[in-house]
Amino acid sequence: MLRHCAPGSPRSRPVVRALPPSARALRQRLRQCAERIPEAEAVLDLLEKCPEHQKKGGFPVIVFEGLDATGKTTVTQAVRDTLNGVLLRSPPPSISQWRTVFDDEPTPIKRAFYAAGNYILASEIAKASTQAPVIIDRYWHSTAAYTIATETSGKVQDLPPAQDEVYQWPEDLLKPDLVLLLTVDPEERVRRLQHRGLEKTKEEAELEANSLFRQRVEESYRRMVDPACREVDASPSKEQVLKTVLQLIKEHCAF
């Protein structure tokens, strides 16, 4: 969904408004397509069971964001093992089997699915964080960054301005204590992807083929606020990246 500037404005640039701003708006969007998409009804049922306000437990919640092949899987597993924590992923297993269904839907429906996954995941985070540190492989910032990059055409300069509300965290979604954005240079990322030899998602294929899209995604991550992303260079060795990450966790999270 795009809201356009008024006619005659200096730059009639579309403004991104694709993500529902709350769980209530998400439920409404899913209801609109539930008759046509049975899986939407199943997602809606899970979303309805989530408490309206999720509260974090006493242990820290740390999110790792970044493009594919930036080392999220390796780093999140290492941090989990080091901190004796719990590792969660978005979308959560309860709905991840329906990704292929929603990936073929129009963008508003597709994004509603991923946004709903974050609220469902929040219930798991709330429970797990009462027992141990929680490490998360992608959360709300991924949903928002890819939405913004998809709905904005052109260069980084064409993104919504840095203070736009699209970069704000939803008021009714459980917040993490720390968000770390893993980055590597484009050439190294491509090399890692080729080494993995895994089948690419549609968005990963576009990231590889369209450098402007990749730049919009990365810049959208950097513009997120409350909480903002702390950028980590993931190009060095696994040991060095882990050392850097653990130092940031020590500085920003109380145990």
mmCIF file of C-alpha atoms in Angstrom:
data_model
loop_
_atom_site.group_PDB
_atom_site.id
_atom_site.type_symbol
_atom_site.label_atom_id
_atom_site.label_comp_id
_atom_site.label_asym_id
_atom_site.label_seq_id
_atom_site.Cartn_x
_atom_site.Cartn_y
_atom_site.Cartn_z
ATOM 1 C CA MET A 1 0.000 0.000 0.000
ATOM 2 C CA LEU A 2 1.398 3.331 -1.039
ATOM 3 C CA ARG A 3 0.185 6.758 -0.125
ATOM 4 C CA HIS A 4 1.076 9.356 -2.747
ATOM 5 C CA CYS A 5 2.022 12.975 -2.266
ATOM 6 C CA ALA A 6 -0.563 15.572 -3.150
ATOM 7 C CA PRO A 7 -0.682 16.599 -6.843
ATOM 8 C CA GLY A 8 1.603 19.459 -7.608
ATOM 9 C CA SER A 9 4.029 18.707 -4.799
ATOM 10 C CA PRO A 10 7.733 19.248 -5.700
ATOM 11 C CA ARG A 11 8.418 15.498 -5.738
ATOM 12 C CA SER A 12 5.406 13.184 -6.029
ATOM 13 C CA ARG A 13 7.356 10.358 -4.494
ATOM 14 C CA PRO A 14 5.364 7.453 -3.046
ATOM 15 C CA VAL A 15 5.655 6.979 0.676
ATOM 16 C CA VAL A 16 5.868 3.467 2.073
ATOM 17 C CA ARG A 17 2.910 2.458 4.220
ATOM 18 C CA ALA A 18 2.828 -1.311 3.632
ATOM 19 C CA LEU A 19 3.314 -2.618 7.157
ATOM 20 C CA PRO A 20 0.290 -2.692 9.473
ATOM 21 C CA PRO A 21 1.226 -0.536 12.492
ATOM 22 C CA SER A 22 -0.144 -2.940 15.108
ATOM 23 C CA ALA A 23 -1.297 -6.488 15.784
ATOM 24 C CA ARG A 24 -4.908 -5.294 15.500
ATOM 25 C CA ALA A 25 -4.265 -3.964 11.976
ATOM 26 C CA LEU A 26 -2.498 -7.207 11.101
ATOM 27 C CA ARG A 27 -5.491 -9.276 12.137
ATOM 28 C CA GLN A 28 -7.745 -7.112 9.996
ATOM 29 C CA ARG A 29 -5.549 -7.591 6.931
ATOM 30 C CA LEU A 30 -5.352 -11.347 7.420
ATOM 31 C CA ARG A 31 -9.141 -11.578 7.809
ATOM 32 C CA GLN A 32 -9.561 -9.837 4.457
ATOM 33 C CA CYS A 33 -7.758 -12.651 2.637
ATOM 34 C CA ALA A 34 -8.626 -15.628 4.873
ATOM 35 C CA GLU A 35 -11.450 -16.913 2.669
ATOM 36 C CA ARG A 36 -9.127 -17.094 -0.329
ATOM 37 C CA ILE A 37 -6.023 -18.274 1.568
ATOM 38 C CA PRO A 38 -6.725 -20.972 4.174
ATOM 39 C CA GLU A 39 -3.224 -20.551 5.613
ATOM 40 C CA ALA A 40 -4.093 -16.949 6.489
ATOM 41 C CA GLU A 41 -6.854 -18.258 8.731
ATOM 42 C CA ALA A 42 -4.330 -20.554 10.453
ATOM 43 C CA VAL A 43 -1.900 -17.664 10.996
ATOM 44 C CA LEU A 44 -4.762 -15.544 12.297
ATOM 45 C CA ASP A 45 -5.734 -18.249 14.792
ATOM 46 C CA LEU A 46 -2.176 -18.285 16.189
ATOM 47 C CA LEU A 47 -2.063 -14.493 16.303
ATOM 48 C CA GLU A 48 -5.363 -14.341 18.181
ATOM 49 C CA LYS A 49 -3.893 -16.558 20.922
ATOM 50 C CA CYS A 50 -1.013 -14.149 21.595
ATOM 51 C CA PRO A 51 -1.425 -11.850 24.616
ATOM 52 C CA GLU A 52 -2.101 -8.266 23.630
ATOM 53 C CA HIS A 53 0.927 -6.941 25.522
ATOM 54 C CA GLN A 54 4.057 -9.074 25.668
ATOM 55 C CA LYS A 55 6.533 -8.493 28.487
ATOM 56 C CA LYS A 56 10.172 -9.497 28.406
ATOM 57 C CA GLY A 57 11.603 -11.627 31.200
ATOM 58 C CA GLY A 58 14.746 -10.871 33.207
ATOM 59 C CA PHE A 59 17.247 -12.192 30.665
ATOM 60 C CA PRO A 60 18.533 -10.156 27.687
ATOM 61 C CA VAL A 61 17.018 -10.458 24.206
ATOM 62 C CA ILE A 62 19.519 -10.000 21.371
ATOM 63 C CA VAL A 63 18.550 -9.833 17.688
ATOM 64 C CA PHE A 64 20.860 -10.452 14.733
ATOM 65 C CA GLU A 65 19.948 -8.872 11.416
ATOM 66 C CA GLY A 66 21.610 -8.760 8.025
ATOM 67 C CA LEU A 67 21.430 -10.005 4.456
ATOM 68 C CA ASP A 68 21.837 -13.692 3.682
ATOM 69 C CA ALA A 69 25.442 -14.946 3.866
ATOM 70 C CA THR A 70 26.543 -12.336 6.394
ATOM 71 C CA GLY A 71 27.110 -15.035 9.010
ATOM 72 C CA LYS A 72 23.912 -14.853 11.073
ATOM 73 C CA THR A 73 23.536 -18.621 11.434
ATOM 74 C CA THR A 74 27.134 -19.149 12.550
ATOM 75 C CA VAL A 75 27.169 -16.190 14.932
ATOM 76 C CA THR A 76 23.764 -16.809 16.511
ATOM 77 C CA GLN A 77 24.640 -20.438 17.235
ATOM 78 C CA ALA A 78 27.991 -19.450 18.721
ATOM 79 C CA VAL A 79 26.416 -16.761 20.928
ATOM 80 C CA ARG A 80 23.716 -19.164 22.056
ATOM 81 C CA ASP A 81 26.320 -21.740 23.063
ATOM 82 C CA THR A 82 28.517 -19.164 24.799
ATOM 83 C CA LEU A 83 25.674 -17.620 26.803
ATOM 84 C CA ASN A 84 23.766 -20.880 27.385
ATOM 85 C CA GLY A 85 20.869 -19.171 25.706
ATOM 86 C CA VAL A 86 17.837 -19.985 23.584
ATOM 87 C CA LEU A 87 17.961 -19.481 19.807
ATOM 88 C CA LEU A 88 14.758 -18.400 18.026
ATOM 89 C CA ARG A 89 14.111 -17.486 14.395
ATOM 90 C CA SER A 90 11.613 -15.413 12.456
ATOM 91 C CA PRO A 91 9.263 -16.547 11.076
ATOM 92 C CA PRO A 92 8.792 -19.072 13.896
ATOM 93 C CA PRO A 93 8.411 -22.808 13.146
ATOM 94 C CA SER A 94 4.669 -22.665 13.850
ATOM 95 C CA ILE A 95 4.117 -20.753 10.576
ATOM 96 C CA SER A 96 7.361 -21.111 8.593
ATOM 97 C CA GLN A 97 5.941 -24.022 6.584
ATOM 98 C CA TRP A 98 3.623 -21.506 4.862
ATOM 99 C CA ARG A 99 6.354 -19.142 3.635
ATOM 100 C CA THR A 100 6.158 -20.404 0.046
ATOM 101 C CA VAL A 101 2.400 -19.766 0.013
ATOM 102 C CA PHE A 102 2.701 -16.153 1.118
ATOM 103 C CA ASP A 103 5.849 -15.400 -0.886
ATOM 104 C CA ASP A 104 3.713 -15.756 -4.023
ATOM 105 C CA GLU A 105 1.057 -13.347 -2.768
ATOM 106 C CA PRO A 106 0.914 -9.554 -3.395
ATOM 107 C CA THR A 107 3.273 -7.553 -1.201
ATOM 108 C CA PRO A 108 0.706 -6.335 1.399
ATOM 109 C CA ILE A 109 -0.394 -9.908 2.147
ATOM 110 C CA LYS A 110 3.142 -11.254 2.091
ATOM 111 C CA ARG A 111 4.314 -8.597 4.544
ATOM 112 C CA ALA A 112 1.328 -9.185 6.803
ATOM 113 C CA PHE A 113 2.426 -12.825 7.077
ATOM 114 C CA TYR A 114 5.981 -11.910 8.097
ATOM 115 C CA ALA A 115 4.792 -9.169 10.445
ATOM 116 C CA ALA A 116 2.377 -11.607 12.085
ATOM 117 C CA GLY A 117 5.296 -13.987 12.538
ATOM 118 C CA ASN A 118 7.046 -11.364 14.639
ATOM 119 C CA TYR A 119 4.087 -11.025 17.004
ATOM 120 C CA ILE A 120 3.779 -14.808 17.298
ATOM 121 C CA LEU A 121 7.526 -14.988 17.925
ATOM 122 C CA ALA A 122 7.169 -12.337 20.646
ATOM 123 C CA SER A 123 5.142 -14.816 22.709
ATOM 124 C CA GLU A 124 8.029 -17.283 22.528
ATOM 125 C CA ILE A 125 10.524 -14.544 23.411
ATOM 126 C CA ALA A 126 8.487 -13.486 26.445
ATOM 127 C CA LYS A 127 8.468 -17.043 27.814
ATOM 128 C CA ALA A 128 12.075 -17.915 26.944
ATOM 129 C CA SER A 129 13.517 -14.696 28.395
ATOM 130 C CA THR A 130 12.310 -15.695 31.859
ATOM 131 C CA GLN A 131 14.678 -18.677 31.736
ATOM 132 C CA ALA A 132 17.769 -17.728 29.696
ATOM 133 C CA PRO A 133 19.268 -15.171 27.296
ATOM 134 C CA VAL A 134 17.354 -15.154 24.005
ATOM 135 C CA ILE A 135 19.180 -14.959 20.664
ATOM 136 C CA ILE A 136 17.035 -14.193 17.609
ATOM 137 C CA ASP A 137 17.868 -14.719 13.939
ATOM 138 C CA ARG A 138 15.884 -11.847 12.369
ATOM 139 C CA TYR A 139 12.911 -10.014 13.831
ATOM 140 C CA TRP A 140 10.880 -6.902 12.989
ATOM 141 C CA HIS A 141 13.704 -4.926 11.354
ATOM 142 C CA SER A 142 14.008 -7.518 8.562
ATOM 143 C CA THR A 143 10.299 -7.290 7.808
ATOM 144 C CA ALA A 144 10.448 -3.503 7.713
ATOM 145 C CA ALA A 145 13.710 -3.181 5.757
ATOM 146 C CA TYR A 146 12.616 -5.505 2.963
ATOM 147 C CA THR A 147 9.202 -3.854 2.772
ATOM 148 C CA ILE A 148 10.705 -0.387 2.463
ATOM 149 C CA ALA A 149 13.252 -1.513 -0.144
ATOM 150 C CA THR A 150 10.610 -3.336 -2.177
ATOM 151 C CA GLU A 151 8.126 -0.482 -2.225
ATOM 152 C CA THR A 152 10.707 2.173 -3.015
ATOM 153 C CA SER A 153 12.227 2.282 -6.486
ATOM 154 C CA GLY A 154 15.495 3.916 -7.488
ATOM 155 C CA LYS A 155 18.451 4.820 -5.331
ATOM 156 C CA VAL A 156 19.035 5.171 -1.599
ATOM 157 C CA GLN A 157 18.163 8.861 -1.920
ATOM 158 C CA ASP A 158 14.621 7.819 -2.904
ATOM 159 C CA LEU A 159 13.962 6.063 0.409
ATOM 160 C CA PRO A 160 11.630 7.720 2.931
ATOM 161 C CA PRO A 161 13.586 10.328 4.918
ATOM 162 C CA ALA A 162 15.540 9.147 7.936
ATOM 163 C CA GLN A 163 12.979 10.379 10.475
ATOM 164 C CA ASP A 164 9.969 8.818 8.716
ATOM 165 C CA GLU A 165 7.653 6.715 10.882
ATOM 166 C CA VAL A 166 8.270 3.603 8.735
ATOM 167 C CA TYR A 167 11.567 3.178 10.608
ATOM 168 C CA GLN A 168 9.847 3.157 14.012
ATOM 169 C CA TRP A 169 9.319 0.000 16.072
ATOM 170 C CA PRO A 170 5.624 -0.943 16.570
ATOM 171 C CA GLU A 171 4.378 0.245 19.950
ATOM 172 C CA ASP A 172 2.684 -3.049 20.786
ATOM 173 C CA LEU A 173 5.559 -5.404 19.858
ATOM 174 C CA LEU A 174 8.030 -6.706 22.460
ATOM 175 C CA LYS A 175 11.362 -4.899 22.071
ATOM 176 C CA PRO A 176 14.781 -6.549 22.213
ATOM 177 C CA ASP A 177 17.613 -5.203 24.344
ATOM 178 C CA LEU A 178 20.083 -5.116 21.480
ATOM 179 C CA VAL A 179 19.944 -5.393 17.668
ATOM 180 C CA LEU A 180 23.167 -6.223 15.829
ATOM 181 C CA LEU A 181 23.375 -5.748 12.062
ATOM 182 C CA LEU A 182 25.979 -8.023 10.458
ATOM 183 C CA THR A 183 27.512 -6.679 7.256
ATOM 184 C CA VAL A 184 30.123 -7.817 4.738
ATOM 185 C CA ASP A 185 31.211 -6.221 1.467
ATOM 186 C CA PRO A 186 29.130 -7.269 -1.582
ATOM 187 C CA GLU A 187 31.923 -9.311 -3.208
ATOM 188 C CA GLU A 188 32.523 -11.357 -0.053
ATOM 189 C CA ARG A 189 28.807 -11.954 0.389
ATOM 190 C CA VAL A 190 28.475 -13.273 -3.180
ATOM 191 C CA ARG A 191 31.488 -15.527 -2.624
ATOM 192 C CA ARG A 192 29.892 -16.966 0.499
ATOM 193 C CA LEU A 193 26.599 -17.549 -1.304
ATOM 194 C CA GLN A 194 28.342 -19.423 -4.093
ATOM 195 C CA HIS A 195 30.248 -21.505 -1.561
ATOM 196 C CA ARG A 196 27.009 -22.452 0.218
ATOM 197 C CA GLY A 197 25.367 -23.546 -3.022
ATOM 198 C CA LEU A 198 21.867 -23.212 -1.568
ATOM 199 C CA GLU A 199 18.766 -22.444 -3.577
ATOM 200 C CA LYS A 200 18.073 -18.713 -3.525
ATOM 201 C CA THR A 201 14.849 -17.116 -2.339
ATOM 202 C CA LYS A 202 13.191 -14.625 -4.678
ATOM 203 C CA GLU A 203 14.462 -11.732 -2.588
ATOM 204 C CA GLU A 204 17.983 -13.172 -2.393
ATOM 205 C CA ALA A 205 18.046 -13.504 -6.181
ATOM 206 C CA GLU A 206 16.984 -9.879 -6.465
ATOM 207 C CA LEU A 207 19.632 -8.812 -3.947
ATOM 208 C CA GLU A 208 22.258 -10.467 -6.117
ATOM 209 C CA ALA A 209 20.921 -9.132 -9.411
ATOM 210 C CA ASN A 210 19.927 -5.650 -8.286
ATOM 211 C CA SER A 211 22.579 -3.723 -6.395
ATOM 212 C CA LEU A 212 20.219 -0.775 -5.886
ATOM 213 C CA PHE A 213 17.736 -3.044 -4.115
ATOM 214 C CA ARG A 214 20.515 -4.371 -1.872
ATOM 215 C CA GLN A 215 21.625 -0.825 -1.059
ATOM 216 C CA ARG A 216 18.051 0.165 -0.178
ATOM 217 C CA VAL A 217 17.706 -2.828 2.154
ATOM 218 C CA GLU A 218 20.985 -2.113 3.943
ATOM 219 C CA GLU A 219 20.273 1.604 4.290
ATOM 220 C CA SER A 220 16.776 0.866 5.611
ATOM 221 C CA TYR A 221 18.350 -1.277 8.330
ATOM 222 C CA ARG A 222 20.644 1.597 9.256
ATOM 223 C CA ARG A 223 17.748 4.039 9.579
ATOM 224 C CA MET A 224 15.780 1.949 12.070
ATOM 225 C CA VAL A 225 15.255 3.554 15.454
ATOM 226 C CA ASP A 226 14.086 2.641 18.951
ATOM 227 C CA PRO A 227 15.861 0.247 18.844
ATOM 228 C CA ALA A 228 18.494 1.129 16.283
ATOM 229 C CA CYS A 229 20.827 -1.445 14.749
ATOM 230 C CA ARG A 230 24.412 -1.633 15.957
ATOM 231 C CA GLU A 231 26.500 -2.468 12.882
ATOM 232 C CA VAL A 232 29.113 -5.245 13.100
ATOM 233 C CA ASP A 233 31.657 -5.991 10.369
ATOM 234 C CA ALA A 234 31.292 -9.744 9.843
ATOM 235 C CA SER A 235 34.185 -10.016 7.367
ATOM 236 C CA PRO A 236 36.924 -11.117 9.848
ATOM 237 C CA SER A 237 37.312 -14.641 11.206
ATOM 238 C CA LYS A 238 34.454 -16.324 13.085
ATOM 239 C CA GLU A 239 36.429 -16.006 16.296
ATOM 240 C CA GLN A 240 36.994 -12.275 15.856
ATOM 241 C CA VAL A 241 33.364 -11.583 14.952
ATOM 242 C CA LEU A 242 32.195 -13.548 17.989
ATOM 243 C CA LYS A 243 34.590 -11.603 20.217
ATOM 244 C CA THR A 244 33.244 -8.290 18.897
ATOM 245 C CA VAL A 245 29.642 -9.394 19.317
ATOM 246 C CA LEU A 246 30.147 -10.644 22.875
ATOM 247 C CA GLN A 247 31.816 -7.369 23.827
ATOM 248 C CA LEU A 248 28.808 -5.405 22.531
ATOM 249 C CA ILE A 249 26.440 -7.675 24.431
ATOM 250 C CA LYS A 250 28.473 -7.155 27.599
ATOM 251 C CA GLU A 251 28.342 -3.374 27.129
ATOM 252 C CA HIS A 252 24.611 -3.122 26.385
ATOM 253 C CA CYS A 253 22.925 -5.989 28.212
ATOM 254 C CA ALA A 254 22.801 -6.625 31.936
ATOM 255 C CA PHE A 255 22.873 -10.219 33.161
#
